[in-house]
Amino acid sequence: MTDLTKLSLAATRDGLKNKDFTALEVTEGYLDAIAAANPKLNAYVAVTGDEARAMAKASDEKLARGEGGALEGVPLGIKDLFATKGVHTQAASHILDQFKPEYESSVTQNLWNDGAVMLGKLNMDEFAMGSSNETSYYGPVINPWRGEGDNKDLVPGGSSGGSAAAVSAWLCAGATATDTGGSIRQPAAFTGTVGIKPTYGRCSRWGVVAFASSLDQAGPIARTVEDSAIMLTSMAGFDAKDSTSVDMAVPDFAAAVERGVKGLVIGVPKEYRMDGMPAEIEKLWQEGLEWLKAEGATVRDISLPHTKYALPAYYIVAPAEASSNLARYDGVKYGLRVPGKDITDMYEQTRAEGFGREVKRRIMIGTYVLSAGYYDAYYVRAQKVRTLIKRDFENAFADGVDAILTPATPSAAFGIADQEMASDPVKMYLNDIFTVTVNMAGLPGIAVPAGKDGQGLPLGLQLIGKPFDEETLFAAARVIERAAGMDFTPEKWW
Ligand code: GLN
């Protein structure tokens, strides 16, 4: 019998509908795979076996009656940032110890309404702050990929490192993730998976633990472009509970996947050609452009002149919002409480013990840039820069560009506890150089695996689209996926 955990999400859905196998069988298959892999990969922080079996049985009953939603019986992993009723939700932080919400996030509720099955909660950087999944209270996630002939552990990227590793290692049919500055796209690129950050407002943020509210967006990480389109169709939608969610019909994204790129104009921003970028990535970028041209797209050089300010501006705006959002964790309302001699001391002890180093760094930066004396010099300026970045993209789209192609990351996956990154947080922040611009402008961006480096590690390309035009991104990403024609399954060593 075929291994039911080695099917695409689309094939799983179809097989369930055809009654080739049951949801319980697929679910048991994934639970076994997780039990075997998790001690090595650390992708899941909580496995909800009982809930998964109950959901799968309910799906099987519906499927037997010829009923069921778009994802009926399909087992998914959920990033620990999404509130799941009665189930571990800690944003991979110590400060949320034992927190089990009384409510369900809108995105996960949408998935359950469509019949999906929850396998458990996925590891991530603490409060989604990081690019390597090393800031998690639960320890790092290990990338299922290793360099050829090398047994060194690599990072899966972050902050959605658990989501990316679980999809890549066949520990779920697809996963939810979130992206504030690259946290869907960078881990997707590091693990040979597909990740899309939709347009800001496409998915509800209600019940997603807030990091930087004006940048946070949920999206899927999946194995193929089609799978990510199927998942996003279920995740997205207007939600009255999130005032920034947009009241717009959600297209059937999967229907756009095979639409092709004929007649599209693909922009190539010269500012994304960075000094010191590995030749392999430059080459991959060129290849991607050739593939799109071969399918009838036109390629055009464009300029996004404010690109170089995006990263510094992001590292003002994101920490500023984070410092405000994280003020609620004070030992009173949620999770951890460390007793003190009075209430102020209790707040201080709790926050000192409950937050990790990177989260504390962000809170301090954010508090500083928002403080009375520095607000205009930092925060207000960064907001102005943000407008200029957005305008760069608007100008390109107004000139007839349909989508923009860039590398997804400036390198392939790097080692766990990389000395350079550990000693200088700015080096770690540079991972997001190609992805943060998209969050600052609120645009959709997709990372698609497109090639491998000299060590056989996956490399991704990014496509950036017009607001609410995820369909073009799926279509163009599919062209790249097909042209690359590679198997992005890591060799199993765990
Ligand atoms: N790596 C970026 C950061 O640390 C982005 C994180 C994210 O997108 N959640 O802030």
mmCIF file of N, CA, C and O and ligand atoms in Angstrom, residues 79 81 125 127-132 158-160 178-186 211 216 314-315 318-319 358 362 428-429 431-432 435-436 439, ligand 1:
data_model
loop_
_atom_site.group_PDB
_atom_site.id
_atom_site.type_symbol
_atom_site.label_atom_id
_atom_site.label_comp_id
_atom_site.label_asym_id
_atom_site.label_seq_id
_atom_site.Cartn_x
_atom_site.Cartn_y
_atom_site.Cartn_z
ATOM 1 N N LYS A 79 0.804 26.273 13.364
ATOM 2 C CA LYS A 79 1.855 27.037 14.051
ATOM 3 C C LYS A 79 1.365 27.421 15.447
ATOM 4 O O LYS A 79 0.189 27.771 15.618
ATOM 5 N N LEU A 81 1.415 29.891 17.035
ATOM 6 C CA LEU A 81 0.963 31.283 17.164
ATOM 7 C C LEU A 81 -0.559 31.401 17.048
ATOM 8 O O LEU A 81 -1.139 32.410 17.438
ATOM 9 N N ASP A 125 9.919 30.397 16.184
ATOM 10 C CA ASP A 125 10.682 31.336 17.001
ATOM 11 C C ASP A 125 9.734 31.977 18.016
ATOM 12 O O ASP A 125 8.559 32.217 17.720
ATOM 13 N N PHE A 127 7.393 34.123 19.864
ATOM 14 C CA PHE A 127 6.565 35.245 19.395
ATOM 15 C C PHE A 127 6.851 35.594 17.931
ATOM 16 O O PHE A 127 6.667 36.736 17.516
ATOM 17 N N ALA A 128 7.337 34.630 17.177
ATOM 18 C CA ALA A 128 7.617 34.792 15.744
ATOM 19 C C ALA A 128 8.774 35.748 15.469
ATOM 20 O O ALA A 128 8.882 36.319 14.390
ATOM 21 N N MET A 129 9.643 35.914 16.466
ATOM 22 C CA MET A 129 10.793 36.811 16.294
ATOM 23 C C MET A 129 12.043 36.003 16.032
ATOM 24 O O MET A 129 12.642 35.453 16.951
ATOM 25 N N GLY A 130 12.432 35.953 14.765
ATOM 26 C CA GLY A 130 13.643 35.228 14.426
ATOM 27 C C GLY A 130 13.609 34.726 13.006
ATOM 28 O O GLY A 130 12.571 34.773 12.335
ATOM 29 N N SER A 131 14.745 34.244 12.541
ATOM 30 C CA SER A 131 14.869 33.761 11.170
ATOM 31 C C SER A 131 15.503 32.376 11.129
ATOM 32 O O SER A 131 15.948 31.916 10.081
ATOM 33 N N SER A 132 15.566 31.712 12.282
ATOM 34 C CA SER A 132 16.252 30.421 12.312
ATOM 35 C C SER A 132 15.561 29.399 13.214
ATOM 36 O O SER A 132 16.026 28.281 13.345
ATOM 37 N N GLY A 158 13.120 30.719 9.903
ATOM 38 C CA GLY A 158 12.141 31.091 10.915
ATOM 39 C C GLY A 158 11.328 32.282 10.456
ATOM 40 O O GLY A 158 11.604 32.842 9.405
ATOM 41 N N SER A 159 10.301 32.631 11.129
ATOM 42 C CA SER A 159 9.952 32.041 12.397
ATOM 43 C C SER A 159 9.123 30.766 12.260
ATOM 44 O O SER A 159 9.008 30.006 13.219
ATOM 45 N N SER A 160 8.562 30.504 11.057
ATOM 46 C CA SER A 160 7.701 29.318 10.909
ATOM 47 C C SER A 160 8.549 28.075 10.600
ATOM 48 O O SER A 160 8.249 27.319 9.664
ATOM 49 N N THR A 178 2.834 32.097 9.699
ATOM 50 C CA THR A 178 2.581 33.542 9.658
ATOM 51 C C THR A 178 3.850 34.242 9.196
ATOM 52 O O THR A 178 4.955 33.687 9.308
ATOM 53 N N ASP A 179 3.661 35.442 8.679
ATOM 54 C CA ASP A 179 4.765 36.172 8.053
ATOM 55 C C ASP A 179 4.620 37.651 8.397
ATOM 56 O O ASP A 179 3.661 38.292 7.988
ATOM 57 N N THR A 180 5.578 38.150 9.176
ATOM 58 C CA THR A 180 5.600 39.553 9.577
ATOM 59 C C THR A 180 6.701 40.287 8.813
ATOM 60 O O THR A 180 6.601 41.469 8.532
ATOM 61 N N GLY A 181 7.755 39.511 8.501
ATOM 62 C CA GLY A 181 8.879 40.086 7.757
ATOM 63 C C GLY A 181 9.552 39.051 6.875
ATOM 64 O O GLY A 181 10.670 39.254 6.408
ATOM 65 N N GLY A 182 8.906 37.909 6.704
ATOM 66 C CA GLY A 182 9.511 36.862 5.880
ATOM 67 C C GLY A 182 9.328 35.469 6.440
ATOM 68 O O GLY A 182 9.813 34.483 5.872
ATOM 69 N N SER A 183 8.614 35.354 7.538
ATOM 70 C CA SER A 183 8.561 34.105 8.292
ATOM 71 C C SER A 183 7.818 32.948 7.635
ATOM 72 O O SER A 183 7.845 31.841 8.165
ATOM 73 N N ILE A 184 7.135 33.195 6.528
ATOM 74 C CA ILE A 184 6.602 32.080 5.742
ATOM 75 C C ILE A 184 7.588 31.778 4.609
ATOM 76 O O ILE A 184 7.956 30.630 4.358
ATOM 77 N N ARG A 185 8.038 32.822 3.954
ATOM 78 C CA ARG A 185 8.816 32.650 2.711
ATOM 79 C C ARG A 185 10.240 32.165 2.950
ATOM 80 O O ARG A 185 10.755 31.344 2.203
ATOM 81 N N GLN A 186 10.893 32.685 3.982
ATOM 82 C CA GLN A 186 12.284 32.275 4.228
ATOM 83 C C GLN A 186 12.370 30.808 4.659
ATOM 84 O O GLN A 186 13.149 30.042 4.079
ATOM 85 N N PHE A 211 2.318 39.978 16.943
ATOM 86 C CA PHE A 211 3.722 40.385 17.001
ATOM 87 C C PHE A 211 3.761 41.862 16.579
ATOM 88 O O PHE A 211 3.880 42.752 17.412
ATOM 89 N N ASP A 216 1.695 41.617 10.388
ATOM 90 C CA ASP A 216 1.395 40.185 10.537
ATOM 91 C C ASP A 216 0.361 39.705 9.503
ATOM 92 O O ASP A 216 -0.684 40.328 9.350
ATOM 93 N N TYR A 314 11.954 48.366 8.969
ATOM 94 C CA TYR A 314 11.224 47.232 9.555
ATOM 95 C C TYR A 314 11.660 47.016 11.003
ATOM 96 O O TYR A 314 10.826 46.764 11.879
ATOM 97 N N TYR A 315 12.963 47.095 11.247
ATOM 98 C CA TYR A 315 13.458 46.839 12.606
ATOM 99 C C TYR A 315 13.235 48.023 13.554
ATOM 100 O O TYR A 315 13.742 48.040 14.675
ATOM 101 N N ALA A 318 8.520 47.045 13.456
ATOM 102 C CA ALA A 318 8.124 45.758 14.040
ATOM 103 C C ALA A 318 8.386 45.724 15.553
ATOM 104 O O ALA A 318 7.484 45.367 16.325
ATOM 105 N N PRO A 319 9.593 46.099 16.025
ATOM 106 C CA PRO A 319 9.783 46.109 17.478
ATOM 107 C C PRO A 319 8.875 47.113 18.194
ATOM 108 O O PRO A 319 8.426 46.846 19.314
ATOM 109 N N GLU A 358 15.952 37.331 22.580
ATOM 110 C CA GLU A 358 15.590 38.066 21.368
ATOM 111 C C GLU A 358 14.316 38.888 21.592
ATOM 112 O O GLU A 358 14.224 40.034 21.151
ATOM 113 N N ARG A 362 13.857 42.976 21.310
ATOM 114 C CA ARG A 362 12.838 43.672 20.516
ATOM 115 C C ARG A 362 12.040 44.642 21.391
ATOM 116 O O ARG A 362 11.694 45.735 20.975
ATOM 117 N N MET A 428 21.736 38.141 11.457
ATOM 118 C CA MET A 428 20.514 37.332 11.407
ATOM 119 C C MET A 428 19.393 38.122 10.722
ATOM 120 O O MET A 428 18.659 37.593 9.887
ATOM 121 N N TYR A 429 19.300 39.403 11.040
ATOM 122 C CA TYR A 429 18.229 40.225 10.465
ATOM 123 C C TYR A 429 18.369 40.312 8.932
ATOM 124 O O TYR A 429 17.376 40.489 8.229
ATOM 125 N N ASN A 431 18.798 38.122 6.839
ATOM 126 C CA ASN A 431 18.066 37.050 6.165
ATOM 127 C C ASN A 431 16.790 37.546 5.505
ATOM 128 O O ASN A 431 16.274 36.944 4.587
ATOM 129 N N ASP A 432 16.251 38.623 6.056
ATOM 130 C CA ASP A 432 14.934 39.097 5.617
ATOM 131 C C ASP A 432 15.021 40.187 4.568
ATOM 132 O O ASP A 432 14.023 40.821 4.245
ATOM 133 N N THR A 435 12.536 39.925 1.793
ATOM 134 C CA THR A 435 11.143 39.634 2.149
ATOM 135 C C THR A 435 10.442 40.759 2.910
ATOM 136 O O THR A 435 9.242 40.943 2.755
ATOM 137 N N VAL A 436 11.180 41.543 3.704
ATOM 138 C CA VAL A 436 10.497 42.553 4.538
ATOM 139 C C VAL A 436 9.824 43.646 3.726
ATOM 140 O O VAL A 436 8.814 44.210 4.167
ATOM 141 N N ASN A 439 6.173 42.968 3.275
ATOM 142 C CA ASN A 439 5.324 43.222 4.452
ATOM 143 C C ASN A 439 5.129 44.716 4.650
ATOM 144 O O ASN A 439 4.032 45.163 4.991
HETATM 145 N N1 GLN B 1 12.769 37.325 10.838
HETATM 146 C C1 GLN B 1 11.936 38.480 11.005
HETATM 147 C C2 GLN B 1 11.951 38.915 12.437
HETATM 148 O O1 GLN B 1 12.650 38.334 13.186
HETATM 149 C C3 GLN B 1 10.557 38.206 10.535
HETATM 150 C C4 GLN B 1 9.760 37.411 11.475
HETATM 151 C C5 GLN B 1 8.387 37.128 10.988
HETATM 152 O O2 GLN B 1 8.077 37.291 9.805
HETATM 153 N N2 GLN B 1 7.527 36.749 11.903
HETATM 154 O O3 GLN B 1 11.311 39.839 12.827
#
